[in-house]
PDB file of C-alpha atoms in Angstrom:
ATOM      1  CA  MET A 167       0.152   0.014  -0.039  1.00 60.00           C
ATOM      2  CA  LYS A 168       3.278   2.581   0.995  1.00 63.00           C
ATOM      3  CA  LYS A 169       4.186   1.973  -2.766  1.00 69.00           C
ATOM      4  CA  TYR A 170       1.140   2.427  -4.156  1.00 65.00           C
ATOM      5  CA  LEU A 171       0.695   5.582  -2.446  1.00 58.00           C
ATOM      6  CA  ILE A 172       4.428   6.351  -2.990  1.00 65.00           C
ATOM      7  CA  GLY A 173       3.422   5.919  -6.976  1.00 68.00           C
ATOM      8  CA  LEU A 174      -0.246   8.246  -7.188  1.00 65.00           C
ATOM      9  CA  LEU A 175       1.855  11.162  -4.507  1.00 62.00           C
ATOM     10  CA  MET A 176       4.859  11.345  -8.425  1.00 66.00           C
ATOM     11  CA  LEU A 177       2.277  10.331 -10.980  1.00 67.00           C
ATOM     12  CA  LEU A 178       0.247  13.843  -9.192  1.00 64.00           C
ATOM     13  CA  LEU A 179       3.871  16.004  -9.269  1.00 66.00           C
ATOM     14  CA  ALA A 180       4.461  14.643 -12.957  1.00 66.00           C
ATOM     15  CA  VAL A 181       1.324  15.787 -14.351  1.00 63.00           C
ATOM     16  CA  THR A 182      -0.287  19.019 -11.574  1.00 58.00           C
ATOM     17  CA  PRO A 183       1.551  22.276 -11.055  1.00 60.00           C
ATOM     18  CA  ILE A 184       3.817  21.843  -7.831  1.00 52.00           C
ATOM     19  CA  ARG A 185       1.170  24.677  -6.432  1.00 55.00           C
ATOM     20  CA  ALA A 186      -2.229  22.948  -6.966  1.00 58.00           C
ATOM     21  CA  LEU A 187      -1.589  20.033  -4.735  1.00 79.00           C
ATOM     22  CA  GLU A 188      -1.610  21.957  -1.317  1.00 88.00           C
ATOM     23  CA  VAL A 189      -3.694  19.607   1.167  1.00 89.00           C
ATOM     24  CA  GLU A 190      -7.565  19.877   1.844  1.00 80.00           C
ATOM     25  CA  TYR A 191      -9.440  18.644   5.096  1.00 85.00           C
ATOM     26  CA  LEU A 192     -12.745  17.782   4.336  1.00 80.00           C
ATOM     27  CA  ASN A 193     -15.143  17.368   6.886  1.00 79.00           C
ATOM     28  CA  GLY A 194     -19.059  18.262   7.012  1.00 70.00           C
ATOM     29  CA  GLU A 195     -20.814  19.592   9.712  1.00 69.00           C
ATOM     30  CA  SER A 196     -22.063  16.397  11.418  1.00 65.00           C
ATOM     31  CA  SER A 197     -18.513  14.468  10.953  1.00 65.00           C
ATOM     32  CA  GLU A 198     -16.821  17.577  13.322  1.00 59.00           C
ATOM     33  CA  ALA A 199     -20.369  17.617  15.873  1.00 58.00           C
ATOM     34  CA  LEU A 200     -19.150  13.595  16.435  1.00 66.00           C
ATOM     35  CA  GLY A 201     -15.354  14.547  17.954  1.00 64.00           C
ATOM     36  CA  LEU A 202     -13.813  12.088  15.233  1.00 68.00           C
ATOM     37  CA  PRO A 203      -9.957  12.404  15.121  1.00 65.00           C
ATOM     38  CA  PHE A 204      -9.719  11.882  11.596  1.00 77.00           C
ATOM     39  CA  SER A 205     -11.175  14.453   8.629  1.00 79.00           C
ATOM     40  CA  GLU A 206     -14.300  12.736   6.347  1.00 88.00           C
ATOM     41  CA  ALA A 207     -12.163  13.167   3.668  1.00 91.00           C
ATOM     42  CA  VAL A 208      -8.539  15.078   2.178  1.00 92.00           C
ATOM     43  CA  ALA A 209      -8.584  16.584  -1.109  1.00 93.00           C
ATOM     44  CA  VAL A 210      -4.495  17.032  -2.467  1.00 94.00           C
ATOM     45  CA  GLY A 211      -5.242  19.449  -6.006  1.00 92.00           C
ATOM     46  CA  ASP A 212      -8.504  17.376  -7.564  1.00 93.00           C
ATOM     47  CA  VAL A 213      -8.301  13.985  -5.973  1.00 96.00           C
ATOM     48  CA  ILE A 214     -10.112  13.477  -2.839  1.00 96.00           C
ATOM     49  CA  ILE A 215      -9.781  10.549  -0.596  1.00 96.00           C
ATOM     50  CA  LEU A 216     -12.164   9.374   1.757  1.00 96.00           C
ATOM     51  CA  SER A 217     -11.777   8.137   4.984  1.00 93.00           C
ATOM     52  CA  GLY A 218     -13.293   4.659   5.130  1.00 93.00           C
ATOM     53  CA  GLN A 219     -17.320   4.562   5.756  1.00 96.00           C
ATOM     54  CA  LEU A 220     -19.437   2.629   7.843  1.00 96.00           C
ATOM     55  CA  GLY A 221     -23.142   1.782   7.067  1.00 97.00           C
ATOM     56  CA  THR A 222     -24.027   4.475  10.033  1.00 95.00           C
ATOM     57  CA  THR A 223     -26.295   7.401  10.132  1.00 90.00           C
ATOM     58  CA  PRO A 224     -25.397  10.551   9.077  1.00 85.00           C
ATOM     59  CA  GLY A 225     -24.481  11.903  12.713  1.00 81.00           C
ATOM     60  CA  GLU A 226     -24.509   9.376  14.170  1.00 85.00           C
ATOM     61  CA  LEU A 227     -21.948   6.739  15.616  1.00 88.00           C
ATOM     62  CA  LYS A 228     -24.634   3.941  14.510  1.00 93.00           C
ATOM     63  CA  LEU A 229     -25.099   1.691  12.172  1.00 96.00           C
ATOM     64  CA  VAL A 230     -28.039   0.505  10.006  1.00 97.00           C
ATOM     65  CA  LYS A 231     -29.619  -2.425  10.738  1.00 97.00           C
ATOM     66  CA  GLY A 232     -29.651  -5.444   8.543  1.00 96.00           C
ATOM     67  CA  GLY A 233     -26.689  -6.830   7.966  1.00 95.00           C
ATOM     68  CA  ILE A 234     -24.314  -6.470   5.040  1.00 96.00           C
ATOM     69  CA  ALA A 235     -27.074  -5.150   2.719  1.00 97.00           C
ATOM     70  CA  ALA A 236     -28.618  -2.417   4.349  1.00 98.00           C
ATOM     71  CA  GLU A 237     -25.103  -0.780   5.721  1.00 98.00           C
ATOM     72  CA  THR A 238     -23.871  -1.148   1.913  1.00 98.00           C
ATOM     73  CA  HIS A 239     -26.823   0.653   1.063  1.00 98.00           C
ATOM     74  CA  GLN A 240     -26.067   3.282   3.919  1.00 98.00           C
ATOM     75  CA  ILE A 241     -22.143   3.331   3.163  1.00 98.00           C
ATOM     76  CA  PHE A 242     -23.014   4.226  -0.768  1.00 98.00           C
ATOM     77  CA  ALA A 243     -25.619   6.674   0.995  1.00 97.00           C
ATOM     78  CA  ASN A 244     -23.077   8.394   2.732  1.00 95.00           C
ATOM     79  CA  ILE A 245     -20.183   7.870   0.275  1.00 97.00           C
ATOM     80  CA  ARG A 246     -22.144   9.843  -2.272  1.00 97.00           C
ATOM     81  CA  ARG A 247     -22.823  12.780   0.300  1.00 94.00           C
ATOM     82  CA  ILE A 248     -19.425  13.589   1.370  1.00 94.00           C
ATOM     83  CA  LEU A 249     -18.405  13.651  -2.654  1.00 96.00           C
ATOM     84  CA  GLU A 250     -21.215  15.818  -3.621  1.00 95.00           C
ATOM     85  CA  ARG A 251     -20.558  18.009  -1.110  1.00 92.00           C
ATOM     86  CA  HIS A 252     -16.911  18.560  -2.109  1.00 93.00           C
ATOM     87  CA  GLY A 253     -18.247  18.571  -5.833  1.00 94.00           C
ATOM     88  CA  SER A 254     -17.297  15.095  -6.803  1.00 97.00           C
ATOM     89  CA  SER A 255     -19.574  12.438  -7.734  1.00 97.00           C
ATOM     90  CA  LEU A 256     -20.239   8.102  -7.648  1.00 97.00           C
ATOM     91  CA  GLU A 257     -19.459   8.494 -11.291  1.00 97.00           C
ATOM     92  CA  LYS A 258     -16.597  10.226 -10.264  1.00 98.00           C
ATOM     93  CA  VAL A 259     -15.337   6.916  -8.496  1.00 98.00           C
ATOM     94  CA  PHE A 260     -11.557   6.134 -10.177  1.00 98.00           C
ATOM     95  CA  LYS A 261     -11.213   3.354  -6.637  1.00 98.00           C
ATOM     96  CA  CYS A 262     -12.338   1.387  -3.925  1.00 98.00           C
ATOM     97  CA  THR A 263     -10.596  -0.758  -0.941  1.00 98.00           C
ATOM     98  CA  VAL A 264     -12.947  -3.172   0.553  1.00 98.00           C
ATOM     99  CA  MET A 265     -13.152  -4.097   4.657  1.00 97.00           C
ATOM    100  CA  MET A 266     -15.199  -7.120   4.852  1.00 97.00           C
ATOM    101  CA  GLU A 267     -15.674  -8.825   8.622  1.00 96.00           C
ATOM    102  CA  ASP A 268     -17.066 -12.345   6.722  1.00 96.00           C
ATOM    103  CA  ILE A 269     -15.411 -12.375   3.505  1.00 94.00           C
ATOM    104  CA  ALA A 270     -17.995 -14.823   3.281  1.00 95.00           C
ATOM    105  CA  GLU A 271     -20.428 -12.300   2.124  1.00 95.00           C
ATOM    106  CA  TRP A 272     -18.079 -11.305  -0.214  1.00 94.00           C
ATOM    107  CA  PRO A 273     -21.046 -12.305  -2.786  1.00 95.00           C
ATOM    108  CA  ALA A 274     -23.939 -10.578  -1.626  1.00 96.00           C
ATOM    109  CA  PHE A 275     -21.757  -7.610  -1.131  1.00 96.00           C
ATOM    110  CA  ASN A 276     -20.914  -7.151  -5.120  1.00 96.00           C
ATOM    111  CA  ASP A 277     -24.334  -7.554  -6.128  1.00 97.00           C
ATOM    112  CA  ILE A 278     -25.455  -3.982  -4.145  1.00 98.00           C
ATOM    113  CA  TYR A 279     -22.142  -2.647  -5.436  1.00 98.00           C
ATOM    114  CA  VAL A 280     -22.469  -2.987  -9.153  1.00 97.00           C
ATOM    115  CA  THR A 281     -25.460  -1.330  -9.311  1.00 98.00           C
ATOM    116  CA  TYR A 282     -23.864   1.978  -7.612  1.00 98.00           C
ATOM    117  CA  PHE A 283     -21.553   1.472 -10.933  1.00 97.00           C
ATOM    118  CA  PRO A 284     -23.063   0.766 -13.460  1.00 95.00           C
ATOM    119  CA  GLY A 285     -21.048   1.886 -16.440  1.00 94.00           C
ATOM    120  CA  ASN A 286     -17.268   2.036 -15.655  1.00 94.00           C
ATOM    121  CA  LYS A 287     -15.797   0.384 -12.516  1.00 96.00           C
ATOM    122  CA  PRO A 288     -13.182   1.505 -10.364  1.00 98.00           C
ATOM    123  CA  ALA A 289     -10.563   0.336  -9.703  1.00 97.00           C
ATOM    124  CA  ARG A 290     -11.086  -1.666  -6.190  1.00 97.00           C
ATOM    125  CA  SER A 291      -8.881  -3.178  -3.345  1.00 95.00           C
ATOM    126  CA  ALA A 292     -10.559  -6.445  -0.866  1.00 94.00           C
ATOM    127  CA  PHE A 293      -9.364  -7.900   2.408  1.00 93.00           C
ATOM    128  CA  GLY A 294     -11.274  -9.800   5.184  1.00 94.00           C
ATOM    129  CA  ALA A 295     -10.589  -8.116   8.420  1.00 92.00           C
ATOM    130  CA  ASP A 296     -11.228  -9.192  11.267  1.00 89.00           C
ATOM    131  CA  GLY A 297     -12.752  -6.260  14.649  1.00 92.00           C
ATOM    132  CA  LEU A 298     -14.215  -3.489  11.910  1.00 95.00           C
ATOM    133  CA  ALA A 299     -15.065  -0.704  14.029  1.00 92.00           C
ATOM    134  CA  LEU A 300     -18.611  -0.194  16.053  1.00 94.00           C
ATOM    135  CA  GLY A 301     -19.215  -4.463  14.388  1.00 95.00           C
ATOM    136  CA  ALA A 302     -18.896  -3.192  11.341  1.00 97.00           C
ATOM    137  CA  ALA A 303     -20.567  -6.002   8.800  1.00 97.00           C
ATOM    138  CA  VAL A 304     -18.205  -3.603   5.496  1.00 98.00           C
ATOM    139  CA  GLU A 305     -16.212  -0.549   5.133  1.00 97.00           C
ATOM    140  CA  LEU A 306     -15.379   1.097   1.734  1.00 98.00           C
ATOM    141  CA  GLU A 307     -12.930   3.385   0.795  1.00 97.00           C
ATOM    142  CA  CYS A 308     -12.929   5.654  -1.673  1.00 97.00           C
ATOM    143  CA  TRP A 309     -10.771   8.075  -3.829  1.00 98.00           C
ATOM    144  CA  ALA A 310     -12.138  10.438  -6.508  1.00 98.00           C
ATOM    145  CA  VAL A 311     -11.772  13.260  -9.197  1.00 97.00           C
ATOM    146  CA  ARG A 312     -13.226  17.111  -8.912  1.00 93.00           C
TER     147      ARG A 312
END
């Protein structure tokens, strides 16, 4: 992952003027009110990197009920809201990282995931994870452009 991030930074440096690579720490009102120790997203030039999203209702640290399906739909609602607030959209997502509590739920996640990316599919990595925050079934991190 570290080599990937270094490679991406080198690519950004090659195609973007240095002055455009200022870092913006992006937060909405509801995320600031929660006092979390991270930003909901960070922008570097025209690239927006979202923190991993859980299936929580906005402004609360409470997972929606209904397991993997309900959490996945809520995650995408959260991602869409954050991206739109900061000048992007799901159509501009180019990279996703999926963390799953139970990798056996991979097919159920994929059935929902593809409905949010009906055209071009972002590059994606995934892995099973033991002990996601709040006991979540899934966490999703996305990168997009503005």
